[in-house]
mmCIF file of C-alpha atoms in Angstrom:
data_model
loop_
_atom_site.group_PDB
_atom_site.id
_atom_site.type_symbol
_atom_site.label_atom_id
_atom_site.label_comp_id
_atom_site.label_asym_id
_atom_site.label_seq_id
_atom_site.Cartn_x
_atom_site.Cartn_y
_atom_site.Cartn_z
ATOM 1 C CA MET A 1 28.557 5.593 4.998
ATOM 2 C CA HIS A 2 28.878 3.119 2.221
ATOM 3 C CA PHE A 3 27.222 -0.065 1.117
ATOM 4 C CA SER A 4 28.948 -3.319 2.144
ATOM 5 C CA ALA A 5 28.205 -6.903 0.811
ATOM 6 C CA GLY A 6 29.247 -8.743 4.088
ATOM 7 C CA ASP A 7 27.168 -11.392 5.886
ATOM 8 C CA LYS A 8 27.441 -10.011 9.320
ATOM 9 C CA VAL A 9 24.762 -7.461 10.008
ATOM 10 C CA THR A 10 22.230 -6.710 12.742
ATOM 11 C CA ILE A 11 18.782 -6.185 11.192
ATOM 12 C CA LEU A 12 16.141 -4.234 13.112
ATOM 13 C CA PHE A 13 16.684 -5.919 16.420
ATOM 14 C CA GLU A 14 19.495 -7.245 18.488
ATOM 15 C CA GLY A 15 18.105 -10.741 18.060
ATOM 16 C CA TRP A 16 18.228 -10.642 14.355
ATOM 17 C CA LYS A 17 21.847 -10.890 13.390
ATOM 18 C CA THR A 18 23.415 -12.649 10.468
ATOM 19 C CA ASN A 19 26.679 -14.482 11.245
ATOM 20 C CA SER A 20 26.840 -16.615 8.154
ATOM 21 C CA VAL A 21 26.043 -16.802 4.535
ATOM 22 C CA THR A 22 23.069 -18.932 5.296
ATOM 23 C CA SER A 23 21.578 -16.605 7.805
ATOM 24 C CA MET A 24 22.152 -13.732 5.411
ATOM 25 C CA ALA A 25 20.389 -15.517 2.551
ATOM 26 C CA LEU A 26 17.462 -16.300 4.916
ATOM 27 C CA SER A 27 17.281 -12.825 5.957
ATOM 28 C CA VAL A 28 17.401 -11.582 2.317
ATOM 29 C CA LEU A 29 14.450 -13.965 1.584
ATOM 30 C CA VAL A 30 12.483 -12.709 4.455
ATOM 31 C CA VAL A 31 13.000 -9.021 3.689
ATOM 32 C CA PHE A 32 12.179 -9.885 0.036
ATOM 33 C CA PHE A 33 8.870 -11.329 0.975
ATOM 34 C CA LEU A 34 8.160 -8.546 3.446
ATOM 35 C CA SER A 35 8.692 -6.038 0.510
ATOM 36 C CA ILE A 36 6.183 -7.895 -1.628
ATOM 37 C CA LEU A 37 3.703 -8.005 1.262
ATOM 38 C CA TYR A 38 4.130 -4.252 1.702
ATOM 39 C CA GLU A 39 3.245 -3.610 -1.955
ATOM 40 C CA PHE A 40 0.208 -5.885 -1.711
ATOM 41 C CA LEU A 41 -0.930 -4.085 1.380
ATOM 42 C CA LYS A 42 -0.437 -0.686 -0.412
ATOM 43 C CA ALA A 43 -2.486 -1.923 -3.363
ATOM 44 C CA PHE A 44 -5.096 -3.408 -1.064
ATOM 45 C CA ARG A 45 -5.601 0.065 0.606
ATOM 46 C CA ILE A 46 -6.057 1.696 -2.802
ATOM 47 C CA TYR A 47 -8.528 -0.775 -4.311
ATOM 48 C CA LYS A 48 -10.148 -1.957 -1.063
ATOM 49 C CA PRO A 49 -13.791 -2.245 -1.775
ATOM 50 C CA ARG A 50 -16.128 0.327 -0.032
ATOM 51 C CA ASN A 51 -19.645 -0.423 1.278
ATOM 52 C CA GLN A 52 -21.369 0.175 -1.964
ATOM 53 C CA ASN A 53 -24.590 -1.581 -1.030
ATOM 54 C CA ASN A 54 -25.640 1.275 1.207
ATOM 55 C CA PRO A 55 -28.524 3.158 -0.483
ATOM 56 C CA GLU A 56 -28.354 6.121 1.864
ATOM 57 C CA ALA A 57 -24.562 6.553 0.923
ATOM 58 C CA THR A 58 -25.497 6.459 -2.821
ATOM 59 C CA LEU A 59 -28.279 8.946 -2.353
ATOM 60 C CA LEU A 60 -25.961 11.237 -0.305
ATOM 61 C CA LEU A 61 -23.316 11.046 -3.056
ATOM 62 C CA ALA A 62 -25.780 12.032 -5.657
ATOM 63 C CA ARG A 63 -26.886 15.040 -3.543
ATOM 64 C CA ASN A 64 -23.297 16.059 -2.692
ATOM 65 C CA ARG A 65 -22.306 16.464 -6.377
ATOM 66 C CA ASN A 66 -21.886 20.158 -6.769
ATOM 67 C CA GLU A 67 -22.415 22.374 -9.825
ATOM 68 C CA ILE A 68 -18.886 22.063 -11.338
ATOM 69 C CA GLY A 69 -19.020 18.276 -11.565
ATOM 70 C CA LEU A 70 -16.896 17.229 -8.614
ATOM 71 C CA GLU A 71 -17.876 14.323 -6.641
ATOM 72 C CA ARG A 72 -17.709 14.071 -2.850
ATOM 73 C CA ARG A 73 -17.420 10.689 -1.095
ATOM 74 C CA PRO A 74 -20.187 9.681 1.275
ATOM 75 C CA PRO A 75 -19.207 9.830 4.850
ATOM 76 C CA LYS A 76 -17.595 6.776 6.273
ATOM 77 C CA SER A 77 -18.962 4.894 9.377
ATOM 78 C CA LEU A 78 -16.704 4.701 12.391
ATOM 79 C CA GLY A 79 -16.090 1.062 11.613
ATOM 80 C CA GLN A 80 -14.858 1.836 8.209
ATOM 81 C CA HIS A 81 -12.708 4.725 9.439
ATOM 82 C CA LEU A 82 -11.167 2.544 11.999
ATOM 83 C CA GLU A 83 -10.488 -0.158 9.400
ATOM 84 C CA ASP A 84 -8.729 2.255 7.208
ATOM 85 C CA THR A 85 -6.813 3.667 10.090
ATOM 86 C CA PHE A 86 -5.565 0.097 11.027
ATOM 87 C CA PHE A 87 -4.546 -0.616 7.500
ATOM 88 C CA PHE A 88 -2.803 2.876 7.187
ATOM 89 C CA LEU A 89 -0.748 2.126 10.451
ATOM 90 C CA LEU A 90 0.157 -1.273 9.243
ATOM 91 C CA ASN A 91 1.398 0.144 5.886
ATOM 92 C CA PHE A 92 3.258 2.911 7.775
ATOM 93 C CA ILE A 93 4.971 0.334 10.134
ATOM 94 C CA PHE A 94 5.979 -1.873 6.973
ATOM 95 C CA ALA A 95 7.407 1.094 5.350
ATOM 96 C CA TYR A 96 9.391 2.247 8.281
ATOM 97 C CA PHE A 97 10.784 -1.286 9.010
ATOM 98 C CA LEU A 98 11.796 -1.527 5.283
ATOM 99 C CA MET A 99 13.492 1.791 5.569
ATOM 100 C CA LEU A 100 15.293 0.821 8.669
ATOM 101 C CA VAL A 101 16.407 -2.405 6.932
ATOM 102 C CA ALA A 102 17.801 -0.307 4.016
ATOM 103 C CA MET A 103 19.675 1.828 6.410
ATOM 104 C CA THR A 104 21.839 -1.089 7.453
ATOM 105 C CA CYS A 105 23.685 -0.333 4.216
ATOM 106 C CA ASN A 106 23.909 -3.933 3.277
ATOM 107 C CA ALA A 107 23.807 -4.310 -0.541
ATOM 108 C CA TRP A 108 22.098 -7.741 -0.419
ATOM 109 C CA LEU A 109 19.326 -6.445 1.869
ATOM 110 C CA PHE A 110 18.849 -3.232 -0.027
ATOM 111 C CA SER A 111 18.702 -5.255 -3.285
ATOM 112 C CA SER A 112 16.068 -7.643 -1.796
ATOM 113 C CA ILE A 113 13.927 -4.523 -0.868
ATOM 114 C CA ILE A 114 14.172 -3.014 -4.331
ATOM 115 C CA LEU A 115 13.427 -6.354 -6.178
ATOM 116 C CA GLY A 116 10.725 -7.159 -3.702
ATOM 117 C CA CYS A 117 8.914 -3.907 -4.044
ATOM 118 C CA GLY A 118 9.223 -3.953 -7.757
ATOM 119 C CA LEU A 119 7.972 -7.485 -8.185
ATOM 120 C CA GLY A 120 5.283 -6.791 -5.420
ATOM 121 C CA TYR A 121 4.067 -3.738 -7.412
ATOM 122 C CA PHE A 122 4.197 -5.691 -10.653
ATOM 123 C CA PHE A 123 1.764 -8.360 -9.268
ATOM 124 C CA ALA A 124 -0.180 -6.551 -6.622
ATOM 125 C CA GLN A 125 -1.533 -3.674 -8.674
ATOM 126 C CA PRO A 126 -3.354 -5.735 -11.318
ATOM 127 C CA LEU A 127 -4.498 -8.571 -9.002
ATOM 128 C CA CYS A 128 -6.091 -6.196 -6.537
ATOM 129 C CA LYS A 129 -7.571 -4.168 -9.311
ATOM 130 C CA HIS A 130 -9.026 -7.311 -10.807
ATOM 131 C CA TYR A 131 -10.237 -9.143 -7.608
ATOM 132 C CA LEU A 132 -11.050 -6.331 -5.312
ATOM 133 C CA THR A 133 -13.241 -3.975 -7.291
ATOM 134 C CA ASP A 134 -15.462 -3.998 -10.367
ATOM 135 C CA ASN A 135 -14.193 -0.491 -11.171
ATOM 136 C CA PRO A 136 -10.660 -0.574 -12.630
ATOM 137 C CA GLU A 137 -9.772 2.970 -11.385
ATOM 138 C CA PRO A 138 -8.418 3.229 -7.925
ATOM 139 C CA ARG A 139 -10.477 5.298 -5.447
ATOM 140 C CA MET A 140 -7.649 7.802 -4.883
ATOM 141 C CA ARG A 141 -8.261 9.785 -7.974
ATOM 142 C CA THR A 142 -8.752 13.488 -8.324
ATOM 143 C CA TYR A 143 -11.501 14.565 -10.804
ATOM 144 C CA GLY A 144 -11.203 17.684 -13.032
ATOM 145 C CA LEU A 145 -13.766 19.942 -14.085
ATOM 146 C CA THR A 146 -16.461 18.830 -16.567
ATOM 147 C CA ASP A 147 -18.938 20.218 -18.878
ATOM 148 C CA GLY A 148 -21.833 18.076 -17.600
ATOM 149 C CA PRO A 149 -22.741 15.868 -14.812
ATOM 150 C CA GLY A 150 -20.554 13.133 -13.672
ATOM 151 C CA PRO A 151 -16.857 12.787 -12.992
ATOM 152 C CA GLY A 152 -14.537 14.447 -15.424
ATOM 153 C CA PRO A 153 -11.241 13.544 -16.916
ATOM 154 C CA VAL A 154 -8.703 11.910 -14.558
ATOM 155 C CA ILE A 155 -5.842 14.279 -13.889
#
């Protein structure tokens, strides 16, 4: 297999074919914006606010801190778990669709995925960090050992 730069490609479905330069350009734009959306969805999953107004969860979190300073998260409700599962599946579907588009081995489509993911990451990470949480650190961090109470250095 090799990359080609032609304008006649079948993308994902039999109904999504490019037959001209115009249809290829439109497809490249669609894939570019899907790549940006994929990165925003990924950042949203990382920085999505949790229910921090739940006093029981805060108390449980304080009780679950063990002697070496590692924190455990409070248990999620079924609704929160279903919401997380939905966003995981949506992210998973986007990732596989973009992979299948890349497997068309069309240089224009592949480039639009690379540029879209790069631009999406460039804007999504700081925007989601700023607007979705008061804490600038993502929630998917691993804490190391500490000398005292509280989270330790980020590894």
